[in-house]
PDB file of C-alpha atoms in Angstrom:
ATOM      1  CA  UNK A  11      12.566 -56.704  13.417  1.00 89.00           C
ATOM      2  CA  UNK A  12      14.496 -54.168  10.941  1.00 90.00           C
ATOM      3  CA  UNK A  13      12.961 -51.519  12.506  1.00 88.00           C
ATOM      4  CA  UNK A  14      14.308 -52.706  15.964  1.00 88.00           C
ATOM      5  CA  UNK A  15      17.551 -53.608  14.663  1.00 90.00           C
ATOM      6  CA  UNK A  16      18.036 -49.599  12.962  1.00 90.00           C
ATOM      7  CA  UNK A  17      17.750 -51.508   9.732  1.00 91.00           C
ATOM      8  CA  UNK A  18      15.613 -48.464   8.161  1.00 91.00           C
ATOM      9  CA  UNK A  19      15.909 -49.059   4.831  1.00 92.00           C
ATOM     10  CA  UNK A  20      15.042 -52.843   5.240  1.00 93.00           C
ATOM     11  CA  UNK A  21      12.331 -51.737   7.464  1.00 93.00           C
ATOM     12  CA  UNK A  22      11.022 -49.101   5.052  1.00 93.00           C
ATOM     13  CA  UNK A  23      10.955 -51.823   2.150  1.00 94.00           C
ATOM     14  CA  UNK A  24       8.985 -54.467   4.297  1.00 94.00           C
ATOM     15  CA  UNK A  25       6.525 -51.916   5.356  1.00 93.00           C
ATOM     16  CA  UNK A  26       5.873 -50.500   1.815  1.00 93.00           C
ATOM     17  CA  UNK A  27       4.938 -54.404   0.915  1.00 94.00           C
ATOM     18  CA  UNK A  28       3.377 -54.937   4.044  1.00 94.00           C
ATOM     19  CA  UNK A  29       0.934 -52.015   2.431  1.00 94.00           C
ATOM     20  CA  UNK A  30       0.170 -53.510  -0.926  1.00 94.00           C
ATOM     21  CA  UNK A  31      -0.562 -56.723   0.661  1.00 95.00           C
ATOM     22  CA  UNK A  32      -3.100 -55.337   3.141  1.00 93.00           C
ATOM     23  CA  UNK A  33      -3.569 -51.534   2.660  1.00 92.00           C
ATOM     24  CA  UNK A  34      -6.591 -51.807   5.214  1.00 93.00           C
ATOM     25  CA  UNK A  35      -4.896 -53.389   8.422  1.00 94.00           C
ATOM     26  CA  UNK A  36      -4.673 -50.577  10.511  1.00 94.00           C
ATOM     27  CA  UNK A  37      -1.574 -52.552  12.606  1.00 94.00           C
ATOM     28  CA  UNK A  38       0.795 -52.057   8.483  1.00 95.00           C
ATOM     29  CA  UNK A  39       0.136 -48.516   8.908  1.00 95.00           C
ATOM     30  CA  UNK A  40       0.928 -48.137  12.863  1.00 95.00           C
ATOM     31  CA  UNK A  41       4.364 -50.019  12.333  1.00 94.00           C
ATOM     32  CA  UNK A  42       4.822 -48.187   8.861  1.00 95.00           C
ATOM     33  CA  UNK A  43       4.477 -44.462  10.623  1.00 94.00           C
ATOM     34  CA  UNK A  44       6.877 -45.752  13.462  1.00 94.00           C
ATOM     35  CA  UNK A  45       9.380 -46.728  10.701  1.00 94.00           C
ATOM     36  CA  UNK A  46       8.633 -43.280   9.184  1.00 94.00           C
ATOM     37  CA  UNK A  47       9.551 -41.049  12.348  1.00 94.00           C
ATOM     38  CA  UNK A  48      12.404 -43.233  12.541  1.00 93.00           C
ATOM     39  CA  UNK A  49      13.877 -42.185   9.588  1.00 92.00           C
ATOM     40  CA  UNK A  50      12.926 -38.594  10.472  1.00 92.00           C
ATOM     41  CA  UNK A  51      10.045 -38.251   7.866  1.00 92.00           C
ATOM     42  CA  UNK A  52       7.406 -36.760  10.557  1.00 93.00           C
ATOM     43  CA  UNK A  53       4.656 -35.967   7.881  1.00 94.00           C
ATOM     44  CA  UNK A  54       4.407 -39.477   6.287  1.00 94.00           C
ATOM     45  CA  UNK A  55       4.641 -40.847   9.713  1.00 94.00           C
ATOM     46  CA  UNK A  56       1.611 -38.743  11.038  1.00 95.00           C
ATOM     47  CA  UNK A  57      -0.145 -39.484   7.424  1.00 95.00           C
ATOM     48  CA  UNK A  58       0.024 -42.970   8.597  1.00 94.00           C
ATOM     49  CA  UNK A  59      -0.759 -42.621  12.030  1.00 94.00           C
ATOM     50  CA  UNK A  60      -4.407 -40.752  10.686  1.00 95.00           C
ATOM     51  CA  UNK A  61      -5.157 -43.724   8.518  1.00 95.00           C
ATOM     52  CA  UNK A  62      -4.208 -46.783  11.327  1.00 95.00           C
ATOM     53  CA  UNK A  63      -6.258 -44.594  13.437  1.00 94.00           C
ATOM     54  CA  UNK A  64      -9.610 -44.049  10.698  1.00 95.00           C
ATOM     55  CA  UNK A  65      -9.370 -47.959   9.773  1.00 94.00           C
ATOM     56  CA  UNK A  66      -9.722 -48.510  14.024  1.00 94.00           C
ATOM     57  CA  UNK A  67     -10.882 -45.225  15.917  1.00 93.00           C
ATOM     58  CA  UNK A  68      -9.546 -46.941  19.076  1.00 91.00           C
ATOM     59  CA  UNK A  69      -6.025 -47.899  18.109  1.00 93.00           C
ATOM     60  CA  UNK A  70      -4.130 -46.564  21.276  1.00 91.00           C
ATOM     61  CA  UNK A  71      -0.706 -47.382  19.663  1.00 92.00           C
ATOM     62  CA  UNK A  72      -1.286 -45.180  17.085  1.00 93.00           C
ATOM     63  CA  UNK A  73      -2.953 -42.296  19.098  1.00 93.00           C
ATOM     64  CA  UNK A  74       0.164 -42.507  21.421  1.00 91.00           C
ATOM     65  CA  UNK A  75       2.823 -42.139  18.277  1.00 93.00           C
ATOM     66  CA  UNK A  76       0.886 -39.323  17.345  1.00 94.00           C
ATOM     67  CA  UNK A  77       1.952 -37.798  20.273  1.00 92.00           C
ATOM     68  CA  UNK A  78       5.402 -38.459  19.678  1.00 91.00           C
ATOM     69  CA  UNK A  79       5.200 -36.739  16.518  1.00 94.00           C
ATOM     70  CA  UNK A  80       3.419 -33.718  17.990  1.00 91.00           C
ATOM     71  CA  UNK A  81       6.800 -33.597  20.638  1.00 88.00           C
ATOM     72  CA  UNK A  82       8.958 -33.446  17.654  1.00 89.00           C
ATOM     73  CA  UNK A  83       7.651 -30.671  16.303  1.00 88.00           C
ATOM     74  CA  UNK A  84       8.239 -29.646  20.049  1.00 84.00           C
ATOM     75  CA  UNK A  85       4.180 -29.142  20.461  1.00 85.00           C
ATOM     76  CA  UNK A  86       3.782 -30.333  23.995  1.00 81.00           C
ATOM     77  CA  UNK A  87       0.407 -29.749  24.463  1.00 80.00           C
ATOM     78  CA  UNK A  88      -1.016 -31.561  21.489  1.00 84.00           C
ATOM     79  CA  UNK A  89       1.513 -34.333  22.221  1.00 86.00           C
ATOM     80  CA  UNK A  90       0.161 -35.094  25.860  1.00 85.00           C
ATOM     81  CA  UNK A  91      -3.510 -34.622  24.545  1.00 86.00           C
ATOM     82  CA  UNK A  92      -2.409 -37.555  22.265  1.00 88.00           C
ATOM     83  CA  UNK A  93      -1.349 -39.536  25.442  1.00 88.00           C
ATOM     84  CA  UNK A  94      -3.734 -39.143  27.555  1.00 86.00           C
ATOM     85  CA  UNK A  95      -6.313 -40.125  24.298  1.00 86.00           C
ATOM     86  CA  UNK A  96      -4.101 -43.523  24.282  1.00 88.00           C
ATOM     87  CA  UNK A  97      -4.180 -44.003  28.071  1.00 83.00           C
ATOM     88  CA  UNK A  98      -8.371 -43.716  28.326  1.00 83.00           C
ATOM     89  CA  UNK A  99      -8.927 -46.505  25.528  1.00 85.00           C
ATOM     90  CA  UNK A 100      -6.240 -48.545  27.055  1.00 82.00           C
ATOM     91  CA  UNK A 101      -6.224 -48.286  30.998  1.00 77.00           C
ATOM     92  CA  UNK A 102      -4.067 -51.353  30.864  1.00 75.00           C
ATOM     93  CA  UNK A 103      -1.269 -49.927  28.700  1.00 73.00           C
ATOM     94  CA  UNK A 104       1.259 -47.921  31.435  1.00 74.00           C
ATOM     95  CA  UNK A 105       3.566 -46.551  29.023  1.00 77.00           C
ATOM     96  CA  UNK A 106       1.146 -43.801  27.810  1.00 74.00           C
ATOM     97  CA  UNK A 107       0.474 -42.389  31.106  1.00 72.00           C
ATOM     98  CA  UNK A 108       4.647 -42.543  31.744  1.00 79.00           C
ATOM     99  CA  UNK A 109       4.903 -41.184  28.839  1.00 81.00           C
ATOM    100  CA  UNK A 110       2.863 -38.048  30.128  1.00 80.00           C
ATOM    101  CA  UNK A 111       4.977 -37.780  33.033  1.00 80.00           C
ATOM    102  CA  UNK A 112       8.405 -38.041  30.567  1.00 82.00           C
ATOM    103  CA  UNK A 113       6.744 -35.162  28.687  1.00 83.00           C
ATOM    104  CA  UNK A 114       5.965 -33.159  32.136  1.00 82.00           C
ATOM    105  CA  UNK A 115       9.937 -33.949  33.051  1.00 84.00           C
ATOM    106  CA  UNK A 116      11.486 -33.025  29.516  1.00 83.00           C
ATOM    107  CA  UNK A 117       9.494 -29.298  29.657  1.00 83.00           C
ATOM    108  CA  UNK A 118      10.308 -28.230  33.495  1.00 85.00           C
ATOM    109  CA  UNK A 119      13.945 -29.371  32.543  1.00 86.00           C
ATOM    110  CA  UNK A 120      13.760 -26.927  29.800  1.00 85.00           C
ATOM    111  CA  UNK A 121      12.464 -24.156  31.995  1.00 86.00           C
ATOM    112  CA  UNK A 122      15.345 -24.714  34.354  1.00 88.00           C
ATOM    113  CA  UNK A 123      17.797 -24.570  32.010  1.00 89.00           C
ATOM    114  CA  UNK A 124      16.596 -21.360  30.361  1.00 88.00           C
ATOM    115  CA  UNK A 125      16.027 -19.611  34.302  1.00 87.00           C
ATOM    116  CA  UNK A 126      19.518 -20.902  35.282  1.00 88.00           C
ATOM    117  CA  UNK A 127      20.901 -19.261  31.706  1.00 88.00           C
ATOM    118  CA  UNK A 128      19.020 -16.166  32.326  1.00 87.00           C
ATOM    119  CA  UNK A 129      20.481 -15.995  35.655  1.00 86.00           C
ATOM    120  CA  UNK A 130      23.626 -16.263  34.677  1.00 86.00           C
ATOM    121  CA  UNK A 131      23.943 -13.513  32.312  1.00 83.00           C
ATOM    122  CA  UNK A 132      22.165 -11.567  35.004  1.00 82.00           C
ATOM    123  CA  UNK A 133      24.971 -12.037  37.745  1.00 81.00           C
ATOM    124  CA  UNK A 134      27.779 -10.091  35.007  1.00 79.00           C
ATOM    125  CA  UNK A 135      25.463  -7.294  35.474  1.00 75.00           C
ATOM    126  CA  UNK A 136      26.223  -5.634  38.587  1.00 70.00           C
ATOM    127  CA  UNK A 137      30.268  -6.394  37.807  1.00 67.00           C
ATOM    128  CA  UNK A 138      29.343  -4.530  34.077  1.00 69.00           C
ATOM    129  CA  UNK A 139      26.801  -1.803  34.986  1.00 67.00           C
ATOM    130  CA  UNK A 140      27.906  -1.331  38.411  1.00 65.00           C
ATOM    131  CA  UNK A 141      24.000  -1.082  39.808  1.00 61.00           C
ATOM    132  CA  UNK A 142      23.089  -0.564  43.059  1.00 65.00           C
ATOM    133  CA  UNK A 143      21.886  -3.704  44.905  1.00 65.00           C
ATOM    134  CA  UNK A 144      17.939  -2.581  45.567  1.00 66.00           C
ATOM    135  CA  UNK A 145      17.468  -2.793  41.516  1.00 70.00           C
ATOM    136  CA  UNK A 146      19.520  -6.215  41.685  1.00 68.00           C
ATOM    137  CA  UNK A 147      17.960  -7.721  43.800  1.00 71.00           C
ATOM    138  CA  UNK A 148      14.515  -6.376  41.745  1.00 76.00           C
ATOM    139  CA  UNK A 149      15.872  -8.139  38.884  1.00 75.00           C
ATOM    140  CA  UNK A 150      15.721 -11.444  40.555  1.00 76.00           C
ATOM    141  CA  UNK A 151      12.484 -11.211  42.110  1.00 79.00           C
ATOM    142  CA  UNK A 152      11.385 -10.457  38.033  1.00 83.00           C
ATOM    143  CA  UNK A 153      13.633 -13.485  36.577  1.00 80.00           C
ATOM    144  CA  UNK A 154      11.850 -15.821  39.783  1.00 79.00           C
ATOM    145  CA  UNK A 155       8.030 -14.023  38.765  1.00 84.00           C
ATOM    146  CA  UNK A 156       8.808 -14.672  34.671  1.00 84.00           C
ATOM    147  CA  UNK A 157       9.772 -18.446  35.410  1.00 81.00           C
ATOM    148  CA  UNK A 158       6.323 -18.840  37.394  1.00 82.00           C
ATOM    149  CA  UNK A 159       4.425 -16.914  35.201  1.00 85.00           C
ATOM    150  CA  UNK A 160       5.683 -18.944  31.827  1.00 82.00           C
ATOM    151  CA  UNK A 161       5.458 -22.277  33.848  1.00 79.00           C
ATOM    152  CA  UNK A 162       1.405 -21.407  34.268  1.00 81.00           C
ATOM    153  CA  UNK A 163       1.082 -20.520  30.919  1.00 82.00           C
ATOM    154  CA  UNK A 164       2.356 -23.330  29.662  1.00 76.00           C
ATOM    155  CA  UNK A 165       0.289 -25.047  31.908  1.00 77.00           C
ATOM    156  CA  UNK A 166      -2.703 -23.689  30.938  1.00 78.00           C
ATOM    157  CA  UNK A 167      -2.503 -24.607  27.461  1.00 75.00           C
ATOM    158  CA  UNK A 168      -2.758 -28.063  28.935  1.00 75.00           C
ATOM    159  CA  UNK A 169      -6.325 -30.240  28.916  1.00 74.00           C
ATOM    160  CA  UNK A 170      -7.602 -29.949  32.329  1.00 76.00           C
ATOM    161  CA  UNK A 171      -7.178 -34.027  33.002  1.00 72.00           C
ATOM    162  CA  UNK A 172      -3.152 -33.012  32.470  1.00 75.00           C
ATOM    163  CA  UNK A 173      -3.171 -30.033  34.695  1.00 77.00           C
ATOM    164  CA  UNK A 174      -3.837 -32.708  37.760  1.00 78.00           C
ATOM    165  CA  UNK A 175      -1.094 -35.510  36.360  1.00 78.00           C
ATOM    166  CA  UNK A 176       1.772 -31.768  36.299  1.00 82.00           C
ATOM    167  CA  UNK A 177       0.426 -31.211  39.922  1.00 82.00           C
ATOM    168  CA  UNK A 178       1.025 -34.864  40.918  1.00 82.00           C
ATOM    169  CA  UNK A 179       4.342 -35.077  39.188  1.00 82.00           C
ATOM    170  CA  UNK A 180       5.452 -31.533  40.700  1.00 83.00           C
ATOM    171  CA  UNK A 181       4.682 -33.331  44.532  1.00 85.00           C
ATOM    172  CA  UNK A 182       7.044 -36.130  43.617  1.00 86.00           C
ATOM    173  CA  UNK A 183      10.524 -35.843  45.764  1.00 88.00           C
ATOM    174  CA  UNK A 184      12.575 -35.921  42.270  1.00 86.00           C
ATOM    175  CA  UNK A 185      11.203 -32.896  40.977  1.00 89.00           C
ATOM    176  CA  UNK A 186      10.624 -31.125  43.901  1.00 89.00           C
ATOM    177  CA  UNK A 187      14.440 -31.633  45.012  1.00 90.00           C
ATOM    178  CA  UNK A 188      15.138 -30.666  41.339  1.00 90.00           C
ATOM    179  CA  UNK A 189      13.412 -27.361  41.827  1.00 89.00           C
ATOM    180  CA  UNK A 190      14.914 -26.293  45.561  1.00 91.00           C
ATOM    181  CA  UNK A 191      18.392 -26.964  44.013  1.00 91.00           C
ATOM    182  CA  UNK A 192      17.662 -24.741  40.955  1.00 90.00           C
ATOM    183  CA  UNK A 193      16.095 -21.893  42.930  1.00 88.00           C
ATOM    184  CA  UNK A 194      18.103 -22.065  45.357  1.00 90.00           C
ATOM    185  CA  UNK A 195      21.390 -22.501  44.035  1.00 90.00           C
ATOM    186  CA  UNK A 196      19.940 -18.990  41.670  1.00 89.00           C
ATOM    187  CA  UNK A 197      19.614 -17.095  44.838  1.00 87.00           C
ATOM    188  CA  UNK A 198      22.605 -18.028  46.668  1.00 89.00           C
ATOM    189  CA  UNK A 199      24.306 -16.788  43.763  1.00 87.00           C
ATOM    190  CA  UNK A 200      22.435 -13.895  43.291  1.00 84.00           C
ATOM    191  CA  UNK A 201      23.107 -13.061  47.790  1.00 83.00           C
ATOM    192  CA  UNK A 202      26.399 -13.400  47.042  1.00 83.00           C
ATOM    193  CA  UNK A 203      26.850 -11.040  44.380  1.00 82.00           C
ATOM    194  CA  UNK A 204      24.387  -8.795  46.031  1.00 78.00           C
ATOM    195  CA  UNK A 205      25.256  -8.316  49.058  1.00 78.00           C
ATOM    196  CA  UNK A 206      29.751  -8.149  49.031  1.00 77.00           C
ATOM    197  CA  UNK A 207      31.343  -4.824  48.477  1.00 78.00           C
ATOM    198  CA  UNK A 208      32.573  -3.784  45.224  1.00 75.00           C
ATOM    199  CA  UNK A 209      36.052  -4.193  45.722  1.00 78.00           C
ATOM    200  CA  UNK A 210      35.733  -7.723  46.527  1.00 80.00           C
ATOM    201  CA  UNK A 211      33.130  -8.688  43.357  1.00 77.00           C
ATOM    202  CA  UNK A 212      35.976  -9.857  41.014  1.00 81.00           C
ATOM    203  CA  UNK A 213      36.562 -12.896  43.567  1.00 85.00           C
ATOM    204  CA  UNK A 214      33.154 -13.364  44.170  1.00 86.00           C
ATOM    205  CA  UNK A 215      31.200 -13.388  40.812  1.00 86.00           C
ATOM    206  CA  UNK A 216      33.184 -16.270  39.229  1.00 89.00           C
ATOM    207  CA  UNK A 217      31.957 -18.804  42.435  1.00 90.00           C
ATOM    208  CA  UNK A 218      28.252 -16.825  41.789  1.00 89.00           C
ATOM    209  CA  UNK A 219      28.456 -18.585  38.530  1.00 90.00           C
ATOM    210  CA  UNK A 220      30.091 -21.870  39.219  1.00 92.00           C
ATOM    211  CA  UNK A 221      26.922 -22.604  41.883  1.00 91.00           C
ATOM    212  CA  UNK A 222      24.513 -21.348  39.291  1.00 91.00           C
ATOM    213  CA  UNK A 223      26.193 -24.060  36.816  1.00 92.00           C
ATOM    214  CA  UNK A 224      26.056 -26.580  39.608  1.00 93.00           C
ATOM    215  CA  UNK A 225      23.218 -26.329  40.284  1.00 91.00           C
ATOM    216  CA  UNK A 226      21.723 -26.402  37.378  1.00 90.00           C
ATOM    217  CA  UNK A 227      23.404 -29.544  36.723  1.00 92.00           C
ATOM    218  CA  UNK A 228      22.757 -31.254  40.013  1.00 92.00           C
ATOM    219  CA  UNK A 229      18.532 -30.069  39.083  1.00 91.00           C
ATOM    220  CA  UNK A 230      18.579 -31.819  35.722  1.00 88.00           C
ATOM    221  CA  UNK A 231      20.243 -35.232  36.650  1.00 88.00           C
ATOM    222  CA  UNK A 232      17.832 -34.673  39.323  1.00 87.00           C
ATOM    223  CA  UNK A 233      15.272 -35.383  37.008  1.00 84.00           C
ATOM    224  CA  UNK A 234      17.259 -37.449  34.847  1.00 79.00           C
ATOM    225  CA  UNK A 235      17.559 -40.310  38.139  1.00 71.00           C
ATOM    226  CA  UNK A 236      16.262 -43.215  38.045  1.00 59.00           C
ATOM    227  CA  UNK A 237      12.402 -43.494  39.579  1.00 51.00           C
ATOM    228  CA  UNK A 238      12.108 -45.947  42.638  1.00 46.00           C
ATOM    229  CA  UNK A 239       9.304 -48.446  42.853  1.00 42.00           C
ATOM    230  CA  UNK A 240       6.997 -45.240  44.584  1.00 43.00           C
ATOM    231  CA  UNK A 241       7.271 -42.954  41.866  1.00 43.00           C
ATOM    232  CA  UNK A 242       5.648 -43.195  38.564  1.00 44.00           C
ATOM    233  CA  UNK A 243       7.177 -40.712  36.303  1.00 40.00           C
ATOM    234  CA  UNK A 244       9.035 -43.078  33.667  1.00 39.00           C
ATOM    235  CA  UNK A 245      12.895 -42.466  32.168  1.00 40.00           C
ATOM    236  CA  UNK A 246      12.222 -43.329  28.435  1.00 46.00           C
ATOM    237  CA  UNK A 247       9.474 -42.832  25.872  1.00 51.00           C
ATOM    238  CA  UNK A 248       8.186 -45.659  23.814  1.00 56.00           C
TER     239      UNK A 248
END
């Protein structure tokens, strides 16, 4: 109740008791790491985490905060492997496989950010360097060919039962409308840099950069929306 209240030092204090009254009830140490990575202390909270999961080998609440952990220290691939561990020993529990999909979401609104800021920086280039449009254009078929090729290495890092669940979530209308607005909004900005004369690339360049921002922005509430009752990906980790 402390814990749920953001009483963390009451909470801290009733779990630490809860301990020396039954320091082998693997349910004290689940609720005693959650009040750990609460308070930001992400090696006591995994410490507890192990030992709720060696006194009960199937504690699925405890495999799935172990995940959590893992996506603080922003290890995504350990963190879903900890998810998907929680969802096979309990099917019933939906909040471990949405909790796959919020993973899926957080890292391909990540990439788009860091495409879109690449992209930007790229579009001062041609108004800086003054190069020809043929290598321009080169550089955004390489920026397009680096965000696909660091998208499927992060996605082979994966387990193979997660490679399916990114492939489901990447058929979903909210993150494929997330992508089309971020790729495209890139290359309309990049065409319209491109492809005006010099002499008119001081007008130009600063609405290159306001689509870029836009759509970046429009791409990550995108993702951000609310799901409707056909889509699974979920809005909040628990």
């Amino acid at each position: 109740a402390a814990l749920a209240g953001q009483r963390l030092d009451v909470a801290a204090e009733a779990a630490s008791r809860a301990r020396a009254l039954a320091p082998n009830e693997p349910d004290v140490h689940f609720l005693s790491g959650k009040v750990a990575l609460a308070r930001g202390d992400l090696d006591s909270a995994r410490g507890h985490q192990e030992r709720a999961l060696a006194l009960d080998p199937a504690h699925s609440g405890a495999m799935n905060e172990l995940g959590r952990i893992r996506l603080r220290r922003h290890d995504t691939a350990g963190a879903i492997r900890h998810f998907i561990n929680a969802a096979r020993t309990t099917p019933g529990e939906h909040i471990y496989s949405r909790n796959i999909d919020v993973v899926i979401l957080r890292t391909l609104s990540r990439m788009i950010y860091v495409f879109v800021l690449v992209a930007l920086l790229m579009l001062w280039v041609p108004a800086v360097m003054h190069v020809d449009r043929f290598p321009f254009a080169v550089g955004f078929g390489v920026l397009a060919a680096g965000a696909v090729a660091s998208f499927g290495l992060v996605l082979l890092r994966l387990p193979r039962e997660a490679r399916g669940l990114v492939r489901r979530t990447l058929r979903t209308r909210r993150v494929a409308t997330a992508l089309f607005v971020a790729i495209g909004g890139v290359a309309v900005a990049f065409a319209a840099v491109a492809f005006v004369p010099p002499s008119e690339l001081p007008q130009t360049l600063p609405i290159a950069i306001l689509i870029t921002i836009a759509a970046r922005i429009t791409a990550t509430a995108r993702l951000r929306s609310p799901v409707s009752k056909n889509q699974r990906p979920g809005d909040r980790m628990t």
